[in-house]
Coordinates of C-alpha atoms and ligand atoms in Angstrom, one line a residue:
X1 CA 104.2 -8.0 195.4
X2 CA 106.6 -10.1 193.3
X3 CA 108.9 -6.7 192.8
X4 CA 109.1 -6.3 196.2
X5 CA 109.9 -10.0 196.9
X6 CA 112.7 -9.8 194.5
X7 CA 114.1 -6.9 195.6
X8 CA 114.0 -8.7 198.9
X9 CA 116.3 -11.1 197.8
X10 CA 118.9 -8.7 197.1
X11 CA 118.5 -7.2 200.6
X12 CA 119.4 -10.6 202.2
X13 CA 122.9 -10.7 200.6
X14 CA 125.0 -11.7 203.4
X15 CA 128.4 -10.9 204.4
X16 CA 129.7 -14.3 204.1
X17 CA 129.0 -13.9 200.2
X18 CA 131.0 -10.7 200.0
X19 CA 133.8 -12.5 201.9
X20 CA 133.9 -15.3 199.3
X21 CA 133.8 -13.0 196.3
X22 CA 136.7 -11.0 197.6
X23 CA 138.6 -14.1 197.7
X24 CA 137.7 -14.9 194.1
X25 CA 138.5 -11.5 193.1
X26 CA 142.1 -11.3 195.0
X27 CA 142.7 -14.9 193.2
X28 CA 141.9 -13.2 189.8
X29 CA 144.0 -10.3 190.4
X30 CA 146.8 -12.0 191.6
X31 CA 146.8 -14.7 189.0
X32 CA 147.0 -11.5 186.4
X33 CA 149.8 -9.8 188.4
X34 CA 151.6 -13.0 188.9
X35 CA 151.7 -15.1 185.9
X36 CA 152.8 -14.3 182.4
X37 CA 151.3 -17.2 180.4
X38 CA 148.2 -16.2 177.9
X39 CA 146.1 -18.3 179.8
X40 CA 146.3 -16.5 183.1
X41 CA 143.7 -13.9 182.0
X42 CA 141.1 -16.4 180.6
X43 CA 141.5 -18.2 184.4
X44 CA 141.6 -14.7 186.0
X45 CA 138.3 -14.1 184.0
X46 CA 136.7 -17.1 185.5
X47 CA 137.6 -16.0 188.9
X48 CA 136.1 -12.6 188.5
X49 CA 132.8 -14.4 187.3
X50 CA 132.7 -16.6 189.9
X51 CA 133.1 -13.3 192.4
X52 CA 130.5 -11.4 190.4
X53 CA 127.9 -14.3 190.5
X54 CA 128.6 -15.1 194.3
X55 CA 128.4 -11.4 195.3
X56 CA 124.7 -11.5 193.8
X57 CA 123.4 -14.8 195.0
X58 CA 120.1 -14.8 196.9
X59 CA 121.8 -17.5 199.4
X60 CA 124.7 -17.7 201.5
X61 CA 127.2 -19.9 199.3
X62 CA 128.3 -21.5 202.8
X63 CA 124.4 -22.8 203.6
X64 CA 124.4 -24.4 200.0
X65 CA 127.5 -26.1 200.5
X66 CA 126.1 -27.3 204.1
X67 CA 123.2 -28.7 202.4
X68 CA 124.3 -30.2 199.2
X69 CA 128.2 -30.2 199.8
X70 CA 130.6 -29.5 196.7
X71 CA 127.6 -30.4 194.3
X72 CA 125.6 -27.7 195.7
X73 CA 128.3 -25.3 194.7
X74 CA 128.4 -26.9 191.0
X75 CA 124.8 -26.0 190.7
X76 CA 125.6 -22.0 190.7
X77 CA 126.3 -20.6 187.6
X78 CA 129.9 -20.1 186.6
X79 CA 131.6 -21.9 189.0
X80 CA 133.4 -25.1 188.0
X81 CA 135.1 -28.2 189.9
X82 CA 138.5 -26.0 190.6
X83 CA 136.6 -22.8 191.9
X84 CA 134.1 -25.0 194.0
X85 CA 137.2 -26.7 195.6
X86 CA 138.6 -23.6 196.7
X87 CA 135.1 -22.3 198.0
X88 CA 134.9 -25.5 199.8
X89 CA 138.7 -25.1 201.3
X90 CA 137.6 -21.2 202.2
X91 CA 134.1 -22.5 203.9
X92 CA 135.9 -25.2 205.8
X93 CA 139.4 -23.4 206.9
X94 CA 138.8 -19.9 206.4
X95 CA 141.7 -19.8 203.7
X96 CA 142.6 -20.8 200.4
X97 CA 146.2 -22.4 200.3
X98 CA 146.7 -21.1 196.5
X99 CA 145.7 -17.4 197.6
X100 CA 148.1 -17.6 200.7
X101 CA 150.8 -18.8 198.1
X102 CA 150.4 -15.9 195.7
X103 CA 149.9 -13.3 198.5
X104 CA 153.2 -14.5 199.9
X105 CA 155.0 -14.3 196.5
X106 CA 153.6 -10.9 195.7
X107 CA 152.8 -9.2 199.0
X108 CA 151.0 -6.4 197.6
X109 CA 147.8 -4.3 198.9
X110 CA 145.0 -5.7 196.8
X111 CA 142.8 -3.3 198.1
X112 CA 144.4 -0.5 197.4
X113 CA 146.0 -1.5 194.0
X114 CA 142.9 -3.4 192.3
X115 CA 141.2 -1.3 189.8
X116 CA 143.2 1.9 189.9
X117 CA 142.4 3.3 186.8
X118 CA 145.6 3.0 184.0
X119 CA 147.5 0.9 186.4
X120 CA 146.7 -2.7 185.2
X121 CA 148.0 -5.9 186.5
X122 CA 151.0 -6.2 184.2
X123 CA 152.2 -2.9 185.1
X124 CA 151.6 -3.7 189.1
X125 CA 153.6 -6.3 188.4
X126 CA 156.6 -4.2 186.9
X127 CA 156.2 -1.7 189.5
X128 CA 156.7 -4.6 192.3
X129 CA 159.6 -6.1 190.8
X130 CA 161.6 -2.7 189.6
X131 CA 160.5 -0.5 192.6
X132 CA 159.1 -2.8 195.3
X133 CA 155.8 -0.8 194.8
X134 CA 153.3 -2.6 197.5
X135 CA 150.5 0.0 198.1
X136 CA 149.2 3.1 197.4
X137 CA 151.5 5.1 199.4
X138 CA 154.7 3.5 197.7
X139 CA 153.2 4.2 194.4
X140 CA 152.6 7.8 195.4
X141 CA 155.9 8.1 197.0
X142 CA 157.5 6.7 193.6
X143 CA 155.8 9.2 191.3
X144 CA 156.3 12.3 193.2
X145 CA 160.2 11.4 193.2
X146 CA 160.0 10.8 189.4
X147 CA 161.3 7.3 189.8
X148 CA 158.0 5.5 188.0
X149 CA 159.3 6.9 184.6
X150 CA 162.0 4.6 184.9
X151 CA 159.9 1.5 184.6
X152 CA 159.3 0.5 180.8
X153 CA 155.8 1.8 179.5
X154 CA 156.0 4.8 181.7
X155 CA 156.2 8.3 180.6
X156 CA 156.6 11.7 182.8
X157 CA 152.9 12.5 181.6
X158 CA 151.7 8.9 182.9
X159 CA 153.3 9.4 186.4
X160 CA 151.4 12.8 186.3
X161 CA 148.5 10.7 185.4
X162 CA 148.9 8.1 188.2
X163 CA 149.3 11.1 190.8
X164 CA 145.8 12.5 189.7
X165 CA 144.3 9.1 189.9
X166 CA 145.6 8.6 193.6
X167 CA 143.7 11.6 194.5
X168 CA 140.8 10.8 192.9
X169 CA 140.7 7.2 194.8
X170 CA 141.9 9.0 197.9
X171 CA 138.8 11.5 197.7
X172 CA 136.3 8.3 197.0
X173 CA 137.4 6.7 199.9
X174 CA 135.2 7.1 203.0
X175 CA 132.2 7.6 200.8
X176 CA 130.2 4.9 200.2
X177 CA 128.4 3.6 197.3
X178 CA 124.7 3.8 198.0
X179 CA 124.2 0.4 196.4
X180 CA 126.3 -1.2 198.5
X181 CA 125.1 0.1 201.7
X182 CA 121.6 0.4 200.7
X183 CA 120.4 -3.3 202.1
X184 CA 121.6 -2.7 205.5
X185 CA 120.4 1.1 205.5
X186 CA 116.9 -0.4 205.0
X187 CA 117.5 -3.3 207.4
X188 CA 118.2 -1.1 210.0
X189 CA 115.5 1.5 209.4
X190 CA 112.7 -1.6 209.6
X191 CA 114.1 -2.7 212.9
X192 CA 114.1 0.9 214.3
X193 CA 110.5 1.0 213.1
X194 CA 109.6 -2.4 215.4
X195 CA 111.3 -0.6 218.7
X196 CA 108.2 0.0 221.1
X197 CA 106.9 3.5 221.0
X198 CA 108.6 4.6 217.6
X199 CA 105.9 5.9 215.5
X200 CA 108.3 6.7 212.5
X201 CA 111.8 5.8 211.3
X202 CA 113.6 7.0 208.2
X203 CA 116.9 7.2 207.0
X204 CA 117.4 11.0 206.3
X205 CA 120.3 12.6 204.8
X206 CA 122.1 11.7 201.2
X207 CA 120.4 8.6 201.6
X208 CA 116.9 10.0 201.4
X209 CA 118.2 12.3 198.8
X210 CA 119.5 9.1 196.7
X211 CA 123.2 10.5 196.1
X212 CA 125.4 8.1 194.3
X213 CA 127.6 8.1 197.5
X214 CA 127.0 8.2 201.0
X215 CA 129.0 10.0 203.7
X216 CA 127.0 8.7 206.8
X217 CA 123.6 7.3 207.2
X218 CA 121.5 9.7 209.2
X219 CA 118.5 8.1 211.1
X220 CA 115.5 10.1 212.2
X221 CA 113.3 8.5 214.8
X222 CA 109.7 10.0 216.2
X223 CA 108.9 8.8 219.6
X224 CA 108.0 10.4 222.8
X225 CA 110.4 8.4 224.8
X226 CA 114.0 8.3 223.1
X227 CA 115.4 6.0 225.7
X228 CA 114.3 2.8 224.2
X229 CA 115.4 3.9 220.6
X230 CA 118.7 5.0 222.0
X231 CA 119.3 1.8 223.9
X232 CA 118.4 -0.4 220.8
X233 CA 120.5 1.9 218.2
X234 CA 123.5 1.7 220.2
X235 CA 123.3 -2.3 221.1
X236 CA 122.4 -3.5 217.6
X237 CA 124.5 -6.4 216.5
X238 CA 125.6 -4.3 213.5
X239 CA 127.3 -1.6 215.7
X240 CA 130.9 -2.0 216.2
X241 CA 131.8 1.4 218.1
X242 CA 129.6 4.2 220.0
X243 CA 131.2 7.5 219.5
X244 CA 128.6 9.5 221.5
X245 CA 125.4 9.2 223.3
X246 CA 123.2 12.3 224.6
X247 CA 119.6 12.2 225.5
X248 CA 118.1 12.1 222.0
X249 CA 121.5 11.6 219.8
X250 CA 123.9 8.9 219.0
X251 CA 126.8 8.7 216.7
X252 CA 128.0 4.9 216.1
X253 CA 130.3 3.2 213.5
X254 CA 129.0 0.0 212.0
X255 CA 130.6 -3.1 211.6
X256 CA 130.2 -2.7 207.6
X257 CA 132.7 0.4 208.4
X258 CA 130.2 3.2 207.6
X259 CA 129.0 5.6 210.5
X260 CA 125.6 6.1 211.6
X261 CA 123.8 8.9 213.3
X262 CA 120.2 9.1 215.5
X263 CA 118.3 11.7 216.2
X264 CA 115.0 11.0 218.0
X265 CA 112.2 13.8 218.3
X266 CA 108.8 14.0 219.4
X267 CA 105.9 13.3 216.6
X268 CA 105.1 17.0 216.7
X269 CA 108.6 18.1 215.2
X270 CA 108.8 15.1 212.9
X271 CA 108.3 17.2 209.4
X272 CA 110.7 19.9 210.3
X273 CA 113.2 17.5 211.7
X274 CA 112.9 15.5 208.9
X275 CA 113.5 18.6 206.5
X276 CA 116.4 19.6 208.6
X277 CA 118.0 16.0 208.6
X278 CA 117.4 15.5 205.0
X279 CA 119.2 18.1 203.9
X280 CA 121.1 19.2 201.6
X281 CA 122.8 21.8 204.1
X282 CA 122.7 24.1 201.1
X283 CA 119.1 23.7 200.4
X284 CA 118.2 24.2 204.1
X285 CA 120.4 27.5 204.6
X286 CA 118.3 28.8 201.8
X287 CA 115.1 28.0 203.6
X288 CA 116.0 29.4 206.8
X289 CA 117.0 32.9 204.9
X290 CA 113.4 32.5 203.5
X291 CA 112.0 31.9 207.2
X292 CA 113.8 35.0 208.5
X293 CA 112.4 37.3 205.5
X294 CA 108.9 36.2 206.7
X295 CA 109.8 36.9 210.0
X296 CA 109.8 33.0 211.0
X297 CA 112.2 31.0 212.7
X298 CA 113.1 27.5 210.9
X299 CA 115.0 24.8 212.9
X300 CA 114.6 21.1 213.7
X301 CA 111.9 21.8 215.9
X302 CA 109.2 23.3 214.1
X303 CA 108.8 26.7 212.0
X304 CA 108.3 29.3 214.9
X305 CA 106.3 32.8 215.0
X306 CA 108.1 34.5 218.3
X307 CA 107.4 31.3 220.7
X308 CA 104.4 30.1 218.7
X309 CA 105.2 26.8 216.6
X310 CA 103.2 27.5 213.2
X311 CA 104.3 24.2 211.4
X312 CA 106.6 21.2 212.1
X313 CA 104.5 18.0 212.2
X314 CA 104.6 17.2 208.4
X315 CA 107.5 18.2 205.8
X316 CA 104.9 19.5 203.5
X317 CA 103.4 22.3 206.2
X318 CA 107.0 23.5 206.7
X319 CA 107.2 24.2 203.2
X320 CA 103.8 25.7 202.8
X321 CA 104.4 28.0 205.9
X322 CA 107.4 29.3 203.9
X323 CA 105.1 30.0 200.8
X324 CA 107.0 27.1 199.2
X325 CA 105.6 23.7 197.4
X326 CA 106.8 20.4 198.8
X327 CA 109.6 18.7 196.5
X328 CA 111.1 15.2 196.3
X329 CA 114.4 14.8 198.5
X330 CA 116.3 13.9 195.3
X331 CA 115.6 17.7 194.0
X332 CA 117.0 19.5 197.2
X333 CA 120.5 20.7 196.3
X334 CA 120.2 24.2 195.7
X335 CA 120.4 24.0 192.1
X336 CA 116.8 26.2 191.3
X337 CA 114.8 24.0 193.0
X338 CA 113.4 26.8 195.5
X339 CA 112.6 29.0 192.8
X340 CA 110.6 26.5 191.3
X341 CA 108.5 25.8 194.6
X342 CA 108.0 29.4 194.9
X343 CA 106.3 29.5 191.6
X344 CA 104.7 26.1 192.2
X345 CA 106.4 24.7 189.4
X346 CA 108.1 21.4 190.7
X347 CA 108.0 18.9 188.2
X348 CA 106.3 15.6 188.7
X349 CA 109.4 13.4 188.9
X350 CA 109.6 9.8 187.2
X351 CA 108.3 7.5 189.8
X352 CA 110.2 4.4 191.3
X353 CA 108.7 1.3 190.2
X354 CA 107.1 2.9 186.9
X355 CA 109.6 1.2 184.6
X356 CA 107.8 -1.2 182.2
X357 CA 111.0 -2.4 180.3
X358 CA 114.9 -2.8 180.8
X359 CA 116.6 -2.0 177.7
X360 CA 120.3 -3.2 178.9
X361 CA 120.2 -7.1 180.0
X362 CA 122.9 -9.6 179.4
X363 CA 122.8 -13.4 179.2
X364 CA 125.0 -16.3 179.2
X365 CA 125.7 -16.0 175.7
X366 CA 128.1 -13.2 176.2
X367 CA 128.9 -12.2 180.0
X368 CA 126.0 -13.1 181.6
X369 CA 125.2 -15.7 184.2
X370 CA 121.4 -16.6 183.2
X371 CA 119.6 -17.8 180.1
X372 CA 117.7 -15.4 178.0
X373 CA 114.6 -17.2 179.6
X374 CA 115.7 -17.1 182.8
X375 CA 116.4 -13.2 182.4
X376 CA 112.9 -13.0 181.0
X377 CA 111.3 -14.9 183.4
X378 CA 113.2 -12.8 186.3
X379 CA 112.0 -9.7 184.6
X380 CA 108.5 -10.6 184.5
X381 CA 108.4 -11.8 188.1
X382 CA 110.1 -8.5 189.2
X383 CA 107.0 -6.6 187.5
X384 CA 108.4 -5.9 184.0
X385 CA 106.7 -6.3 180.7
X386 CA 109.6 -6.3 178.2
X387 CA 113.6 -6.4 178.2
X388 CA 116.2 -5.9 175.4
X389 CA 118.7 -8.9 175.4
X390 CA 121.9 -6.8 174.9
X391 CA 125.0 -9.2 174.7
X392 CA 128.2 -7.7 174.1
X393 CA 129.5 -7.7 170.4
X394 CA 132.8 -9.8 169.1
X395 CA 135.3 -7.2 169.4
X396 CA 135.0 -7.6 173.2
X397 CA 136.0 -11.4 173.0
X398 CA 136.8 -11.3 176.6
X399 CA 133.2 -11.0 177.5
X400 CA 132.4 -13.7 174.9
X401 CA 130.8 -10.8 172.0
X402 CA 128.7 -12.4 169.5
X403 CA 129.3 -11.7 165.9
X404 CA 126.7 -10.8 163.2
X405 CA 125.6 -14.3 162.5
X406 CA 125.2 -15.0 166.3
X407 CA 123.3 -12.0 166.8
X408 CA 120.8 -13.1 164.2
X409 CA 120.4 -16.3 165.5
X410 CA 119.8 -15.1 168.9
X411 CA 117.2 -12.8 167.5
X412 CA 115.7 -16.0 165.9
X413 CA 115.7 -17.8 169.2
X414 CA 114.5 -14.9 170.8
X415 CA 111.5 -14.7 168.4
X416 CA 110.6 -18.4 169.2
X417 CA 110.7 -17.5 172.9
X418 CA 108.3 -14.9 172.5
X419 CA 105.9 -17.5 171.2
X420 CA 106.4 -19.3 174.3
X421 CA 106.2 -16.7 176.9
X422 CA 102.8 -16.2 178.8
X423 CA 101.1 -12.8 179.5
X424 CA 102.3 -10.8 176.6
X425 CA 105.8 -10.5 178.0
X426 CA 108.1 -9.5 175.2
X427 CA 111.9 -9.9 174.6
X428 CA 113.5 -7.5 172.3
X429 CA 116.4 -8.7 170.0
X430 CA 119.3 -6.6 170.6
X431 CA 123.2 -6.0 170.9
X432 CA 125.3 -3.9 173.3
X433 CA 127.6 -3.0 170.0
X434 CA 130.9 -2.2 170.8
X435 CA 132.6 1.4 169.5
X436 CA 135.6 0.8 168.0
X437 CA 138.5 3.8 168.1
X438 CA 137.6 5.5 165.1
X439 CA 133.9 5.6 166.2
X440 CA 132.7 2.7 163.8
X441 CA 131.0 -0.2 165.1
X442 CA 132.1 -4.0 165.3
X443 CA 128.8 -5.3 163.5
X444 CA 127.6 -4.3 160.3
X445 CA 124.7 -2.2 159.5
X446 CA 122.8 -4.6 157.8
X447 CA 122.4 -7.0 160.8
X448 CA 121.9 -4.1 163.1
X449 CA 119.0 -3.4 161.0
X450 CA 117.5 -6.4 161.8
X451 CA 117.8 -6.2 165.5
X452 CA 114.6 -4.3 167.6
X453 CA 116.7 -2.0 169.3
X454 CA 120.5 -1.4 169.5
X455 CA 122.7 0.1 172.1
X456 CA 126.3 1.1 171.5
X457 CA 129.0 1.8 173.9
X458 CA 132.7 2.3 174.8
X459 CA 134.7 -0.5 176.1
X460 CA 138.1 0.4 175.0
X461 CA 141.0 3.0 174.4
X462 CA 140.0 5.0 177.6
X463 CA 143.1 6.9 177.4
X464 CA 142.2 9.0 173.7
X465 CA 141.9 12.9 174.5
X466 CA 138.5 14.3 174.8
X467 CA 138.2 15.3 171.1
X468 CA 138.7 11.7 170.1
X469 CA 136.2 10.0 172.7
X470 CA 133.4 12.9 171.5
X471 CA 134.1 12.4 167.8
X472 CA 133.6 8.2 168.7
X473 CA 130.3 8.6 170.6
X474 CA 128.8 11.4 168.1
X475 CA 129.7 9.3 165.1
X476 CA 127.8 6.3 166.7
X477 CA 124.9 8.3 167.5
X478 CA 124.9 9.7 164.0
X479 CA 124.5 5.4 162.9
X480 CA 120.9 5.2 162.0
X481 CA 120.6 2.2 163.3
X482 CA 121.9 3.2 167.0
X483 CA 119.2 4.0 169.4
X484 CA 120.8 4.1 172.6
X485 CA 124.4 5.2 173.8
X486 CA 124.9 3.0 176.9
X487 CA 126.9 4.5 179.8
X488 CA 128.1 7.3 177.8
X489 CA 130.8 8.6 179.9
X490 CA 132.3 4.8 181.4
X491 CA 132.8 5.9 184.6
X492 CA 133.1 3.5 187.6
X493 CA 132.3 5.4 191.1
X494 CA 135.2 5.6 193.2
X495 CA 137.2 3.2 190.7
X496 CA 137.5 4.9 187.4
X497 CA 136.7 8.2 186.2
X498 CA 135.7 7.3 182.8
X499 CA 137.1 8.6 179.5
X500 CA 137.1 12.4 178.8
X501 CA 134.1 13.5 176.6
X502 CA 132.2 16.8 175.8
X503 CA 129.2 15.7 177.2
X504 CA 127.6 19.2 175.8
X505 CA 128.3 18.1 172.3
X506 CA 127.1 14.5 172.8
X507 CA 123.8 15.9 174.0
X508 CA 123.6 18.2 171.2
X509 CA 124.2 15.3 168.7
X510 CA 121.6 13.3 170.6
X511 CA 119.3 15.7 170.1
X512 CA 119.8 16.5 166.5
X513 CA 119.7 12.3 165.9
X514 CA 117.0 11.3 168.1
X515 CA 119.5 8.9 170.1
X516 CA 118.5 8.3 173.3
X517 CA 120.7 8.3 176.3
X518 CA 121.3 5.8 179.1
X519 CA 121.2 5.9 182.7
X520 CA 123.4 2.7 183.6
X521 CA 121.4 1.9 187.2
X522 CA 124.4 -0.5 188.2
X523 CA 125.4 1.3 191.3
X524 CA 128.8 1.4 190.3
X525 CA 128.0 3.1 187.2
X526 CA 125.1 5.5 187.3
X527 CA 125.9 6.9 184.1
X528 CA 124.5 9.6 182.8
X529 CA 125.2 11.0 186.2
X530 CA 122.6 13.3 188.0
X531 CA 124.0 16.4 186.6
X532 CA 124.5 14.9 182.8
X533 CA 120.9 13.9 183.0
X534 CA 119.8 17.3 184.0
X535 CA 121.3 18.5 181.1
X536 CA 119.6 16.1 178.8
X537 CA 116.4 16.6 180.1
X538 CA 116.9 20.5 180.1
X539 CA 117.9 19.8 176.0
X540 CA 114.7 17.4 175.5
X541 CA 117.2 14.6 174.9
X542 CA 115.3 11.2 176.0
X543 CA 116.9 9.1 178.7
X544 CA 116.1 5.3 179.5
X545 CA 117.2 3.6 182.7
X546 CA 118.4 0.1 182.5
X547 CA 120.0 -2.4 185.0
X548 CA 122.7 -3.8 183.1
X549 CA 121.6 -7.0 184.8
X550 CA 124.0 -9.8 184.4
X551 CA 121.4 -12.2 186.6
X552 CA 117.7 -11.9 187.1
X553 CA 118.7 -10.4 190.9
X554 CA 119.9 -7.3 189.4
X555 CA 116.9 -5.8 188.3
X556 CA 116.7 -4.6 191.6
X557 CA 119.2 -2.0 190.8
X558 CA 116.8 -0.1 188.8
X559 CA 115.9 2.0 191.5
X560 CA 119.2 3.6 191.6
X561 CA 119.2 4.5 188.2
X562 CA 115.6 6.2 188.6
X563 CA 117.0 7.8 191.7
X564 CA 119.6 9.6 189.2
X565 CA 117.0 10.5 186.7
X566 CA 114.9 12.0 189.5
X567 CA 118.1 13.8 190.8
X568 CA 118.1 14.8 187.2
X569 CA 114.8 16.2 187.2
X570 CA 113.3 13.7 184.8
X571 CA 109.5 13.3 184.4
X572 CA 108.0 10.2 183.1
X573 CA 107.9 11.8 179.4
X574 CA 111.5 11.9 179.5
X575 CA 112.3 8.4 180.3
X576 CA 111.3 6.2 177.4
X577 CA 111.2 2.9 179.1
X578 CA 108.3 4.0 181.1
X579 CA 106.3 3.2 177.8
X580 CA 104.9 0.1 176.7
X581 CA 107.0 -1.9 174.0
X582 CA 105.1 -1.1 170.9
X583 CA 104.9 2.7 171.9
X584 CA 108.5 2.7 172.7
X585 CA 109.5 1.2 169.6
X586 CA 107.5 3.9 167.5
X587 CA 109.6 6.7 169.4
X588 CA 112.7 5.1 168.7
X589 CA 114.8 6.2 165.4
Ligands
DGT1 P1 126.8 13.0 203.3 O1 126.5 12.3 205.0 O2 128.3 13.5 203.5 O3 126.6 11.9 202.3 O4 125.8 14.1 203.2 P2 124.4 14.7 204.2 O5 123.6 15.4 203.3 O6 124.1 13.2 204.7 O7 125.3 15.5 205.4 P3 125.3 15.1 206.9 O8 125.7 13.6 207.3 O9 126.6 15.9 207.2 O10 124.2 15.9 207.4 C1 122.9 15.3 207.3 C2 121.9 16.7 207.3 O11 122.0 17.4 208.3 C3 122.4 17.3 206.3 O12 122.1 17.1 204.7 C4 121.7 18.5 206.5 C5 121.5 18.6 207.7 N1 122.9 19.7 208.3 C6 124.2 18.9 208.7 N2 124.8 20.1 209.1 C7 124.7 21.0 208.8 C8 124.7 22.6 209.0 O13 125.7 23.0 209.4 N3 123.7 23.5 208.8 C9 122.1 23.0 208.4 N4 121.5 23.7 208.1 N5 122.3 21.7 208.0 C10 123.3 20.9 208.3
CA2 CA1 124.8 11.8 206.1
CA3 CA1 125.7 12.5 209.6
ZN4 ZN1 128.7 -2.5 179.2

């Protein structure tokens, strides 16, 4: 119950907050690009934190402002006076003078240049000053013409790197990160279910398979009369443009920029249409071959023997008619699942909502936005039984990293908090220890030894070659105090490739040392990704799924991590935070 109520908070993130967050991000970015003084980075950091906080607020900032004025804004964590004033100005006038001034001084396309891996704010400044690079097209042209290398700090190799990164960025565009569109997807699904005469409605396609990115949304609706559904769908306020409308199909673009398809089928075809529209295409092509080999025909309307429909109302019976066991949508990628289904050996995947704890949670003592107690109470309300507080460590100064002494003090406070918390909820003392350039850790072993659990992660030196990165991770894994490697590849979906790493070797060492690999459930990371999670599962390496929460609202992200685990064919036994805390601690090294 509470779990769904808190998840509900995440679903009502409003567009207004995302606008305010974007203004904050732009301010942060242009502060970094535009100013040279050493304080600029700290001020930029404050803007970025404000952006993160606002993006995840359960309530519209404009509403908070209308109720309590600037005082209401100041109650938001990580919002100080200067930033509150800018938010006020934006809410009142739709503009922020400082930002407009900065934009006039450095007229670059922030949306294109922000977050381009390996091209930081300083470089962007130099590129603008020396080559008048304002956007991605300018950057690409300068790289192709060999002009980038004339800018200090650039080499021919870096020029090639830039071209590669532009290509990566381009292929990512047009695909939407699932967590960013999920609330909208579910909101429309819910309103379709309420249209008169509708028997069933679901977002199928890559959404139902829970892929990390979504090309478009494919709504499937069961109703005997398609007309009212078609009317509703094409006239929803979320629709920006109707591309096409047939008797039972429609194609629209939503105001958020994502396309949505609709297919309306009669109830007796629900199962076969659901199978068809869920895909993947490659999976379905195989099913059709199997149907043909059995003298059957499979399409969105049913499974047919001659003219006779032999299955179609439920997905299970469609698979059954083909001699196959039903399987969860997350497995349907034609990656060996059909053979398993034939042998009745589909694994029982880890279930949504079955996690008992969360092992990567930040507090305001490093870069989180809530106290340890708030994070604990939020987790309890969400339905978890324990969390590990994993604040960053000292070498990550910008994230307010803690040193050994501070970690021990924090562990002491956590012990006291545990005494106060009701209902057996438990906070584990932990840390997200920074892996240094050489693979050593920035916290001494005699401190790590005293924590309940230790996660280690790479946050710097992303440009080292694959051998060096692999050595850093494996060296950390070999440390007997390190229980988990956090977000092992460091990628940010559509934004950053991550550092190169020989994942097979990391999995091998994880196996030998009993180190756990994390699936970071933040929808920007989903790291390990599905394919690597599956490699780990196959080798018998244990996983954990963590939210990487910086605010209690972020626990709702756990579902995207569970989705990746399921796409990696993980069972409950493969995911250690399905265990109660005491059993988890016994299994860890
Ligand atoms: P996306 O949108 O790129 O994230 O990926 P999907 O899988 O949602 O693909 P989409 O939207 O093009 O099509 C939705 C489903 O419709 C797809 O998963 C399977 C089915 N489908 C689409 N085109 C074909 C096709 O040519 N043959 C078959 N058998 N099924 C198709
Ligand atoms: Ca789709
Ligand atoms: Ca589609
Ligand atoms: Zn981290």
